[in-house]
Every structure is written in structure tokens, then in C-alpha cells.
Coordinates of C-alpha atoms in Angstrom, one line a residue:
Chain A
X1 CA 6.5 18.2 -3.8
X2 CA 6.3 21.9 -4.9
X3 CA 6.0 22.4 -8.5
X4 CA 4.6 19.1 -8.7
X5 CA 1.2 20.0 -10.2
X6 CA 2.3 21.1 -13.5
X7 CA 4.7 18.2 -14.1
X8 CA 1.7 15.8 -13.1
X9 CA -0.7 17.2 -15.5
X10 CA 1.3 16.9 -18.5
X11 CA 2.1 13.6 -17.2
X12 CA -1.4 13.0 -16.5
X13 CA -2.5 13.9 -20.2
X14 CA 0.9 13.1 -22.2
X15 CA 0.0 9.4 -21.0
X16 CA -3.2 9.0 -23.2
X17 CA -4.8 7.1 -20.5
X18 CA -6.5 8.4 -17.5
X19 CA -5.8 6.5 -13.9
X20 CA -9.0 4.1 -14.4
X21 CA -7.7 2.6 -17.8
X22 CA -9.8 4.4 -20.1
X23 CA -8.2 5.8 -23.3
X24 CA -8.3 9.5 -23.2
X25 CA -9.0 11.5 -26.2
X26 CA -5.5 11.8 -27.5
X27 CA -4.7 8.8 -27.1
X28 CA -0.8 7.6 -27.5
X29 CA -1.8 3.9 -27.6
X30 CA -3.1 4.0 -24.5
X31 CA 0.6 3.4 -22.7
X32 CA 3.1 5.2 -20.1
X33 CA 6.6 6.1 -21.4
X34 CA 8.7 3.4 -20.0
X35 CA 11.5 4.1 -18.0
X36 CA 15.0 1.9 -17.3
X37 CA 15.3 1.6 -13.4
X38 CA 19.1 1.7 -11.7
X39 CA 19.6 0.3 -8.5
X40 CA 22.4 0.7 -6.1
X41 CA 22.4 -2.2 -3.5
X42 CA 24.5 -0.6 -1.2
X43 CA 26.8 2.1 0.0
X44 CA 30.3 1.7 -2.4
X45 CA 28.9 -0.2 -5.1
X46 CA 27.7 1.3 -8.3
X47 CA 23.6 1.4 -9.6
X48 CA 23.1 -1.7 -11.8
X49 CA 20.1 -2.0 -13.8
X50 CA 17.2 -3.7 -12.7
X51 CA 14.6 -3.9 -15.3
X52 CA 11.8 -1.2 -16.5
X53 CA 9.1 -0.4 -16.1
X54 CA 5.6 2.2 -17.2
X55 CA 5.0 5.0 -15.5
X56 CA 3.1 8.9 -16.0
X57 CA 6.3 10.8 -14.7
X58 CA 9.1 10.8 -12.8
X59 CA 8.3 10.9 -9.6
X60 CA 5.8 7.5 -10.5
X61 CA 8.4 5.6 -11.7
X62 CA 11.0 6.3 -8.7
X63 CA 7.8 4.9 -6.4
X64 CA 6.8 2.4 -8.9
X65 CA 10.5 1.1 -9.2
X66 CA 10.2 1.0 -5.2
X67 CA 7.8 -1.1 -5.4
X68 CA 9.0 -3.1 -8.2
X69 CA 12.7 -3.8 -7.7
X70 CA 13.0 -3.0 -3.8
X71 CA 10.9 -4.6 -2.2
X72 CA 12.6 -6.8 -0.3
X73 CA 15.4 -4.0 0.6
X74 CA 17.4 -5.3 -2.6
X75 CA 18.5 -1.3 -2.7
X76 CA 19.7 1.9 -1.2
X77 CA 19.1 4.3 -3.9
X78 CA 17.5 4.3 -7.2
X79 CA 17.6 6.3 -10.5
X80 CA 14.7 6.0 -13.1
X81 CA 15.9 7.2 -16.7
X82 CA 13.7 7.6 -20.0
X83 CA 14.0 5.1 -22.0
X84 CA 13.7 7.2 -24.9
X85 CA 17.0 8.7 -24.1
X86 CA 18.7 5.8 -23.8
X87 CA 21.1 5.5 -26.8
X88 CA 22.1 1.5 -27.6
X89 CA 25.0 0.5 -30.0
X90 CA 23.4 -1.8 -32.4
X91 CA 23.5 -5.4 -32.9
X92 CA 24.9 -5.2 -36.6
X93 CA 27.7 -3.4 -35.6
X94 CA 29.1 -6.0 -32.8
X95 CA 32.0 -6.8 -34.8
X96 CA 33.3 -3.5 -35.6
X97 CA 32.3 -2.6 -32.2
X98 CA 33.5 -5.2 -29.7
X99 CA 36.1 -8.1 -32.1
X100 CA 39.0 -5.5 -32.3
X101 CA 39.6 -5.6 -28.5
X102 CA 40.0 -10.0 -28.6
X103 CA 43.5 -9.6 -30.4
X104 CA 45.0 -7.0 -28.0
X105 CA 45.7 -9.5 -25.2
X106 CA 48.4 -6.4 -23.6
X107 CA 45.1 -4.8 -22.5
X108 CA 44.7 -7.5 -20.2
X109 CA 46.3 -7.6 -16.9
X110 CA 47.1 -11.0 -17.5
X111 CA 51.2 -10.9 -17.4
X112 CA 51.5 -9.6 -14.0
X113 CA 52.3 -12.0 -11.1
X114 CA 49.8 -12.0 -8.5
X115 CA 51.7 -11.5 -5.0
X116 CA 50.7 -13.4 -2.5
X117 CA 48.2 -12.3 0.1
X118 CA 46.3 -9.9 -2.4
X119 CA 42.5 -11.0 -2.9
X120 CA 39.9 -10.0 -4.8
X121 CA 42.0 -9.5 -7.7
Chain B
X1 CA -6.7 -23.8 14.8
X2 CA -10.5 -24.7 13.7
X3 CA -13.6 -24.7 15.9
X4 CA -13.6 -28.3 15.0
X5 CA -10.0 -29.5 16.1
X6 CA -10.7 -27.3 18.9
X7 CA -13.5 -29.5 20.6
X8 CA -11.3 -32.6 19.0
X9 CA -8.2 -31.4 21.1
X10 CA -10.7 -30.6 24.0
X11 CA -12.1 -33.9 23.7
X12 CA -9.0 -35.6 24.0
X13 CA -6.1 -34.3 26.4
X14 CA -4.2 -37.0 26.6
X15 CA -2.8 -36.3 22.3
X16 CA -2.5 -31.9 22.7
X17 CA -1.6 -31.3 19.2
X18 CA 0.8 -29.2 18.1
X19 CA -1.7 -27.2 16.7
X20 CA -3.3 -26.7 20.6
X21 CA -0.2 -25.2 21.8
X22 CA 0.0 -22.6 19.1
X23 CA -3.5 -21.5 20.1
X24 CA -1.8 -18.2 22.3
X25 CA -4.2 -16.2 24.8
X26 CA -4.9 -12.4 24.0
X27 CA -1.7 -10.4 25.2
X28 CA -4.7 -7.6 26.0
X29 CA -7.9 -7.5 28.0
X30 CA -10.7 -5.4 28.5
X31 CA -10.8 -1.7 26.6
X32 CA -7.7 -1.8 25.4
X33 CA -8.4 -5.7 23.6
X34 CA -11.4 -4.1 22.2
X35 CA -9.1 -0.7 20.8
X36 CA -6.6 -3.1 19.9
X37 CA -9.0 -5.4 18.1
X38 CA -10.8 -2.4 16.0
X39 CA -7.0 -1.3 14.7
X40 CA -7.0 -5.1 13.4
X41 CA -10.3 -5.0 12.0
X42 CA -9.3 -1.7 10.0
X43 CA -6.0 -2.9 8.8
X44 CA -7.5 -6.2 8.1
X45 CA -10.8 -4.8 6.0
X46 CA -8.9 -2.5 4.1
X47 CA -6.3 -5.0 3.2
X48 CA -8.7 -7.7 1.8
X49 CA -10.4 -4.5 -0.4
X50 CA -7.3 -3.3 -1.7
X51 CA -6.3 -7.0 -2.9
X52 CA -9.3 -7.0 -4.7
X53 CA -7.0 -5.2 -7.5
X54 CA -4.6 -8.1 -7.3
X55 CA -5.2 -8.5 -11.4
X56 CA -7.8 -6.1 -11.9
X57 CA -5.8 -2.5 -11.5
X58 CA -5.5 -0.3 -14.4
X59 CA -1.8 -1.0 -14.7
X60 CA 0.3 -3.6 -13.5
X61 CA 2.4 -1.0 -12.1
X62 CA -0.1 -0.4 -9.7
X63 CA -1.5 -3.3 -9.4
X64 CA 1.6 -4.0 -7.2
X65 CA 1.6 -1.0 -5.5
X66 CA -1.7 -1.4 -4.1
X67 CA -0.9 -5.1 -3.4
X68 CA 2.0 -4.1 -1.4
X69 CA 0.0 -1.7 0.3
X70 CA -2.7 -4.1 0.9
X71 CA 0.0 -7.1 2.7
X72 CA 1.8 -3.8 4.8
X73 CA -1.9 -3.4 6.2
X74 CA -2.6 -7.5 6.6
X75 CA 0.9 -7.4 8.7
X76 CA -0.7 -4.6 11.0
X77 CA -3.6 -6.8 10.9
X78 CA -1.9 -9.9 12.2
X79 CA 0.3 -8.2 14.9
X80 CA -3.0 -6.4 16.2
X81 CA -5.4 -9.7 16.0
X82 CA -2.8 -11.9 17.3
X83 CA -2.2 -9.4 20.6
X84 CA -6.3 -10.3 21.1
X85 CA -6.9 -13.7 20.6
X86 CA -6.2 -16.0 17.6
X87 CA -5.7 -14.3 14.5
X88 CA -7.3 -16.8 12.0
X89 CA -10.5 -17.7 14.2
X90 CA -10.5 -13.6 14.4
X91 CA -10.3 -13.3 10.8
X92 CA -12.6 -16.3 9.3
X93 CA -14.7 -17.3 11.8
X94 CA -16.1 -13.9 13.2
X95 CA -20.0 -12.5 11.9
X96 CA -20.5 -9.5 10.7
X97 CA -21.7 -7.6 13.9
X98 CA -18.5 -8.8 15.2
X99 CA -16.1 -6.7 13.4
X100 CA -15.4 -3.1 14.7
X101 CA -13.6 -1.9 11.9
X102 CA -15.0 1.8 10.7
X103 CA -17.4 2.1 7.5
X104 CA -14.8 4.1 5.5
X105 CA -12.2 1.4 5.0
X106 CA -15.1 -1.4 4.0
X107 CA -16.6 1.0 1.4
X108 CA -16.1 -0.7 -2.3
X109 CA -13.2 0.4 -4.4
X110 CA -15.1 1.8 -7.1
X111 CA -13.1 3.0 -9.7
X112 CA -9.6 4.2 -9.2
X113 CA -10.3 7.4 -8.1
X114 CA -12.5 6.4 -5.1
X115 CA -9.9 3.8 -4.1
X116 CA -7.2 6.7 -3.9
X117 CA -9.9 8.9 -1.9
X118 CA -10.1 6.1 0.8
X119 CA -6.2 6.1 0.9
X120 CA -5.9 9.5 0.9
X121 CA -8.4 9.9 4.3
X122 CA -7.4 6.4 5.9
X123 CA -3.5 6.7 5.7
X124 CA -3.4 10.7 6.4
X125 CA -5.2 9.2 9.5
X126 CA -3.5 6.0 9.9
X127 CA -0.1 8.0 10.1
X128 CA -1.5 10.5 12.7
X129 CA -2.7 7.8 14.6
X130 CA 0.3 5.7 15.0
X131 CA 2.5 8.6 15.4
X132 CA 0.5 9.3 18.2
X133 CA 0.7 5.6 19.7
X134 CA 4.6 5.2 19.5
X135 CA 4.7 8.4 21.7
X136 CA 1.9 7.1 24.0
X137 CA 4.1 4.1 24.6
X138 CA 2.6 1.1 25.5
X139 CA 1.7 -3.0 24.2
X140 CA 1.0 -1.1 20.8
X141 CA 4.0 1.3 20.6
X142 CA 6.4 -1.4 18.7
X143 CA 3.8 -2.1 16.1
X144 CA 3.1 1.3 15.8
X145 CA 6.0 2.9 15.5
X146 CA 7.4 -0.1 13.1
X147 CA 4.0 0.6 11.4
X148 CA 4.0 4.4 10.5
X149 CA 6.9 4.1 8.4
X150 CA 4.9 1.9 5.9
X151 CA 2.2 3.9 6.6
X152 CA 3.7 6.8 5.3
X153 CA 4.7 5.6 2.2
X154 CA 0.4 4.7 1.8
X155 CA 0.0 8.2 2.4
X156 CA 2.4 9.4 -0.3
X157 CA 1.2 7.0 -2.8
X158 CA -2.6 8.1 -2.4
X159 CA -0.9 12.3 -2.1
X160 CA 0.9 11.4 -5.4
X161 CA -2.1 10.0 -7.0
X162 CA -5.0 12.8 -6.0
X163 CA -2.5 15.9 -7.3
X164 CA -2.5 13.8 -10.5
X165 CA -6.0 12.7 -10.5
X166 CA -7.3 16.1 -9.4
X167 CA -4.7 18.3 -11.6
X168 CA -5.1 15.7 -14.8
X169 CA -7.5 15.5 -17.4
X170 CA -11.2 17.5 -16.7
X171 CA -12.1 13.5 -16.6
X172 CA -10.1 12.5 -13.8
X173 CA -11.0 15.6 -12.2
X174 CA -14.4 15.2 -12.3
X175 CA -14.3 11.2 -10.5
X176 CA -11.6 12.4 -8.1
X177 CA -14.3 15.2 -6.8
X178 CA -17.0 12.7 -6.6
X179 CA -15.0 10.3 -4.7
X180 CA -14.0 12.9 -2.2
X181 CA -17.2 13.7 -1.7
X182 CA -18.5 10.5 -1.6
X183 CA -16.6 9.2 1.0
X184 CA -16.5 12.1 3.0
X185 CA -19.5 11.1 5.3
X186 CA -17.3 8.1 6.4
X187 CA -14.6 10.4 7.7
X188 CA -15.9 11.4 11.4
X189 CA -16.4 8.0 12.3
X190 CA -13.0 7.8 12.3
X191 CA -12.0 10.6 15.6
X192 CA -14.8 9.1 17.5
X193 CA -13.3 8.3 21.0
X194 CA -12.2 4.7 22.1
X195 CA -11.6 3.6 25.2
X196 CA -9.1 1.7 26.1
X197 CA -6.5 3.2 22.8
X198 CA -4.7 5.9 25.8
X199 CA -4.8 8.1 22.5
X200 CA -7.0 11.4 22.2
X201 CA -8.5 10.5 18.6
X202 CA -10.7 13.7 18.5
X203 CA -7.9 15.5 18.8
X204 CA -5.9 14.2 15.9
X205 CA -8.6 15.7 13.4
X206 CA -7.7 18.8 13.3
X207 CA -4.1 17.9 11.8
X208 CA -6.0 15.9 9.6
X209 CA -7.8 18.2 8.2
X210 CA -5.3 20.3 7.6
X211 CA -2.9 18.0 5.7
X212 CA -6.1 16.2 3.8
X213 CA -6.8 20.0 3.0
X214 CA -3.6 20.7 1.8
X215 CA -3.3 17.6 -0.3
X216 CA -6.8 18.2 -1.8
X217 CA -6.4 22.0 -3.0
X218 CA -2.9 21.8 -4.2
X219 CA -4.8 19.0 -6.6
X220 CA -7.1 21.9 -7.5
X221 CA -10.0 20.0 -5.7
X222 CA -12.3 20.9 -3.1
X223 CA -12.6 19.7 0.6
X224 CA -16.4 18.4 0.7
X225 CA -18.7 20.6 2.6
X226 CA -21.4 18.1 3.5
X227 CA -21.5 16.5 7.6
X228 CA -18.9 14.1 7.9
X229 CA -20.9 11.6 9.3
X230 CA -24.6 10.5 9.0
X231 CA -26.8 10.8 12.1
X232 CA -27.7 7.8 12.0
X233 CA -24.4 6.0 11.4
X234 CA -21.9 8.0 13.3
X235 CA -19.5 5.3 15.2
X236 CA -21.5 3.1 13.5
X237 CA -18.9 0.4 12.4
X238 CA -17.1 0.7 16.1
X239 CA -20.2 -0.5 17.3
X240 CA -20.5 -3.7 15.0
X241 CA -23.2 -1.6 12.4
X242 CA -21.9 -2.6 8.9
X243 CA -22.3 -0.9 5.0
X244 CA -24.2 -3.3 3.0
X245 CA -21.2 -4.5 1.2
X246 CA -19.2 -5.9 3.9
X247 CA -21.2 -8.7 4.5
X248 CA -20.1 -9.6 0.5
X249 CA -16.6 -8.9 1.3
X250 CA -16.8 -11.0 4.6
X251 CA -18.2 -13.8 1.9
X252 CA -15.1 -13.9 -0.1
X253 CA -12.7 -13.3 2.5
X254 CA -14.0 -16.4 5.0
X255 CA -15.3 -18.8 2.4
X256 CA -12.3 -20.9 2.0
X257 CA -11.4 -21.5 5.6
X258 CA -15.4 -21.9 6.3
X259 CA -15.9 -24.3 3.2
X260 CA -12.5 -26.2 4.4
X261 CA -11.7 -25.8 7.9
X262 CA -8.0 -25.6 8.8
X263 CA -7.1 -25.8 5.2
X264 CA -3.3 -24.9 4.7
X265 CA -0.8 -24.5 1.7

């Protein structure tokens, strides 16, 4: 973990809280940033999210999301994002967003003939 | 199996229950049941402290981390009762002077900091120790070498948490310290010889040391200079000689299965 310590101490005192739950001066609420865990299951698939969770830094949330979402070998690999950088499209613009693409049924592979023997399709 | 439908399946042979038949004899005898046993009473202490967070860490975060932690230990715990006797009449039905776990792991949790100090020196050692049985070969070599695997991700949780604690606010700095120092005089205990393990714990401290050291000054903390042991305690817990608050943790932990014998869910 080299170069650790100077990540962990702004970790340590961006979090507002120390480790035994009491608020530390500057407190920001008295909360960890929250971070949006990915999970691959296994080799060949892609990471799916799994949920979120709190947590001082980085390297706490990978272990945290170990604990969390793995626990019962549910993964091979797992990515930890902010959640602050997470940027959503927004509930008011569903229409404009999404309705265009229900009237363009040629986008849809839907006039092919499926030969036989061919799964998973 | 209870003491009580132990005499009741003694008292009548001719009905064995099925309970009777799951009653299996120790696997181990002599010093190596007594090693054996001390491993389990270890695991098995630490593991009821730890879960005394279930609910009660400072986040919930950890509070499943230290959980976890707590039920990888209780699994050590069964495998290593269960190879000396019957696990549950080990676990709820022994006394006090009966366990040989060492002081350190039955020493309160404190606040956070002192509970990452006791993982810090029991996993550093825990890992050394079952690195050093899987080698050794022997009836322990499958548990341990299954074992150190968890046992390393202990270590790097309680590592993690003493660079943070240590190189965090001058608060957490400050507790950290005092932890470390506090528990320091339970460390020796822990590379006192036992018979019967066919593993040379003296000679695992040195590598201890080193890596607790390492760990300790990269958190910009100090390794405590006091004995690591008190005269008059040293091997103490091996020996059956107990902290004053095990006796409360032995409470909690056998109550249920005292105050209901045999009950099951």
C-alpha cells in the first residue's frame, strides 16, 4: 500500500467523523462519501451494479464492498466509483429521452428468421 | 448434546438417540488435544468479542466487516473444538479455568481503536502461525491452510484501519497509541511454547515484530516500549488464569444453552 498514508488521512479527516463515531470538528454531517459498487460475477460477463455503500476512501470501499456484495463468492472482481461522479439522466426528461426509440421497430432484430440450431438468441 | 440427555441416553441404551450418535470422540489426544483445544479457545473468544459489535459498530459498514470477521474465527473455532471433543459441551458448558485461550484476545473491545489494536497483533500472529502449521503438516494442516487465507484478509482489515487511525485526525491518533500500548503487555503470551502444536511459536516473533513494526510506523505510531508480558501473568491464559472480564463474556456467551439445555432454532 505505498502512498497510502496521505490518501488515508484526507480520507480520515474529509469524512467528518473519526473511526469511533464521534463527529470531528469539521464536521460534513458526520457521513462517508458513498460510493456505487460494480460487480463482475465471473470471467466473460460484464460488472453489474450491486448496490452502494459509505466508506472513508477507496481502498475502504473495495474491502467494504467485499464484504458487502461478495460474500458468498457472488464475484470475481469489483469496481467502487464515487457517487458524486456518477451523472444520471433525469426522470423529467424520460420522454424525450427514451419514447423516440418505441416507433423505430427496424432497430429491432425482429424481421430476421431464426435458423434452426442457433440458441441463446 | 446436553449433560442432561447425556445421562438420559446413558440411562437408557436400548432408545440411542440420534442425538447420541452425533456425540463424535476427540480426533486428537494428549499435547496435541490440549494445542489443538487452545487454537479453539482463541478463535472462539475472539469471535464472541468481535460479535459484540453486531449493532453497536460505528458504521454499519463495519459493523459487517467485523461480523464477518468474527463467524471466519467461530468456523476455526468449530473445526478446532470439534477435532477435541464435542464442540458445544466445549463451548457452553466449560468454567472459566477451563479455557486456554491467551488474555489478549479476551481483553474488552474498548472503543474502536483498541478493537483494531487486538486485530492488528492477533491476526499478524494468527497468519504466521497458520502459515507455519500448513507447512508443519499434520491433523491441523487442512484447517490451517484453508484458514490463513481468511486470516489474511483479518490482517489487512486491522493494517488498513491502524494507517488510518494512526495517520488521521490528532484524535484518532492519540486512542490508536493508547490502545497499542495498552494491549501490548498481552502480546508475549502469545510465542510462549506449546507442546504438542509441532510448531516453534517463539520463533515466529521475530517476524511478528517486524511486520506489526512495519504496520505501526508507516501509521506514524510507535511500537510500545513497556515488557510484553506481566510477571506475574506471562502464559497465564494457556494455563487456565483469566482477565477479569472473561468470566462476563463467558456469562453472555453460555447463558442460553445453560438457562435452556439443548435448545435449538
Amino acid at each position: 500500500m505505498t502512498g497510502q498514508t496521505g490518501e488515508s488521512a484526507s480520507g480520515a479527516s474529509s469524512s467528518g467523523q473519526s473511526a469511533d463515531g464521534t463527529p470531528a470538528a469539521a464536521s460534513t454531517g458526520g457521513q462517508w462519501p458513498l460510493w456505487e459498487v460494480f460487480v463482475r460475477s465471473r470471467r466473460g460477463l460484464s460488472h453489474s451494479h450491486a448496490g452502494s455503500l459509505h466508506a472513508p476512501d477507496a481502498e475502504m470501499a473495495l474491502r467494504n464492498a467485499r464484504d458487502l456484495y461478495t460474500r458468498r463468492a457472488e464475484g470475481v472482481s469489483i469496481w467502487v466509483v464515487p457517487s458524486s461522479a456518477v451523472t444520471a439522466s433525469s426522470p423529467d426528461e424520460k420522454d424525450p429521452f427514451f419514447e423516440p426509440a418505441g416507433d423505430k421497430p427496424y432497430r429491432h432484430p425482429t424481421f430476421y428468421e431464426i435458423p434452426e440450431g442457433v440458441k441463446h438468441l | 448434546m446436553t449433560a442432561t440427555e447425556q445421562s438420559r441416553a446413558a440411562a437408557a441404551p436400548a432408545s440411542p438417540g440420534a442425538a447420541a450418535a452425533e456425540k463424535a470422540a476427540p480426533t486428537l489426544e494428549g499435547p496435541a488435544l490440549a494445542a489443538a483445544r487452545a487454537l479453539g479457545d482463541d478463535a472462539l473468544v475472539l469471535a464472541q468479542r468481535l460479535g459484540e459489535w453486531a449493532g453497536n459498530a460505528p458504521v454499519l459498514e463495519e459493523d459487517v466487516a467485523l461480523t464477518n470477521i468474527a463467524l471466519d474465527l467461530l468456523g476455526q473455532a468449530r473445526t478446532l473444538l470439534s477435532l477435541t471433543g464435542d464442540e458445544d459441551d466445549l463451548a457452553f458448558l466449560r468454567e472459566e479455568h477451563e479455557f486456554h485461550n491467551a488474555q489478549l484476545v479476551e481483553q474488552p473491545n474498548g472503543d474502536f481503536a483498541v478493537t483494531i489494536a487486538r486485530q492488528l497483533y492477533f491476526s499478524v500472529y494468527q497468519e504466521l502461525l497458520y502459515t507455519a502449521l500448513a507447512e508443519h503438516g499434520g491433523d491441523l494442516a487442512p484447517l490451517a491452510a484453508k484458514a490463513v487465507k481468511e486470516v489474511a484478509y483479518h490482517r489487512d482489515h486491522a493494517e488498513q484501519w491502524t494507517l488510518r487511525l494512526g495517520d488521521g485526525t490528532e484524535e484518532s491518533h492519540r486512542r490508536m497509541q493508547q490502545a497499542l500500548d495498552a494491549l501490548w503487555r498481552y502480546t508475549g503470551e502469545l510465542f510462549q511454547p506449546l507442546e504438542g502444536l509441532g510448531v516453534d511459536l517463539p520463533a515466529l516473533r521475530e517476524r511478528w515484530l517486524e511486520q506489526v513494526t512495519a504496520v505501526v510506523e508507516k501509521a506514524t505510531l510507535a511500537i510500545p516500549q513497556g515488557a510484553d508480558h506481566t510477571p506475574w501473568a506471562a502464559g497465564a491464559g494457556r494455563q487456565g488464569v483469566h482477565t477479569e472480564s472473561f468470566g462476563r463474556l463467558l456469562a453472555e456467551m453460555q447463558y442460553l444453552h445453560r438457562a435452556h439445555p439443548g435448545a435449538s432454532w
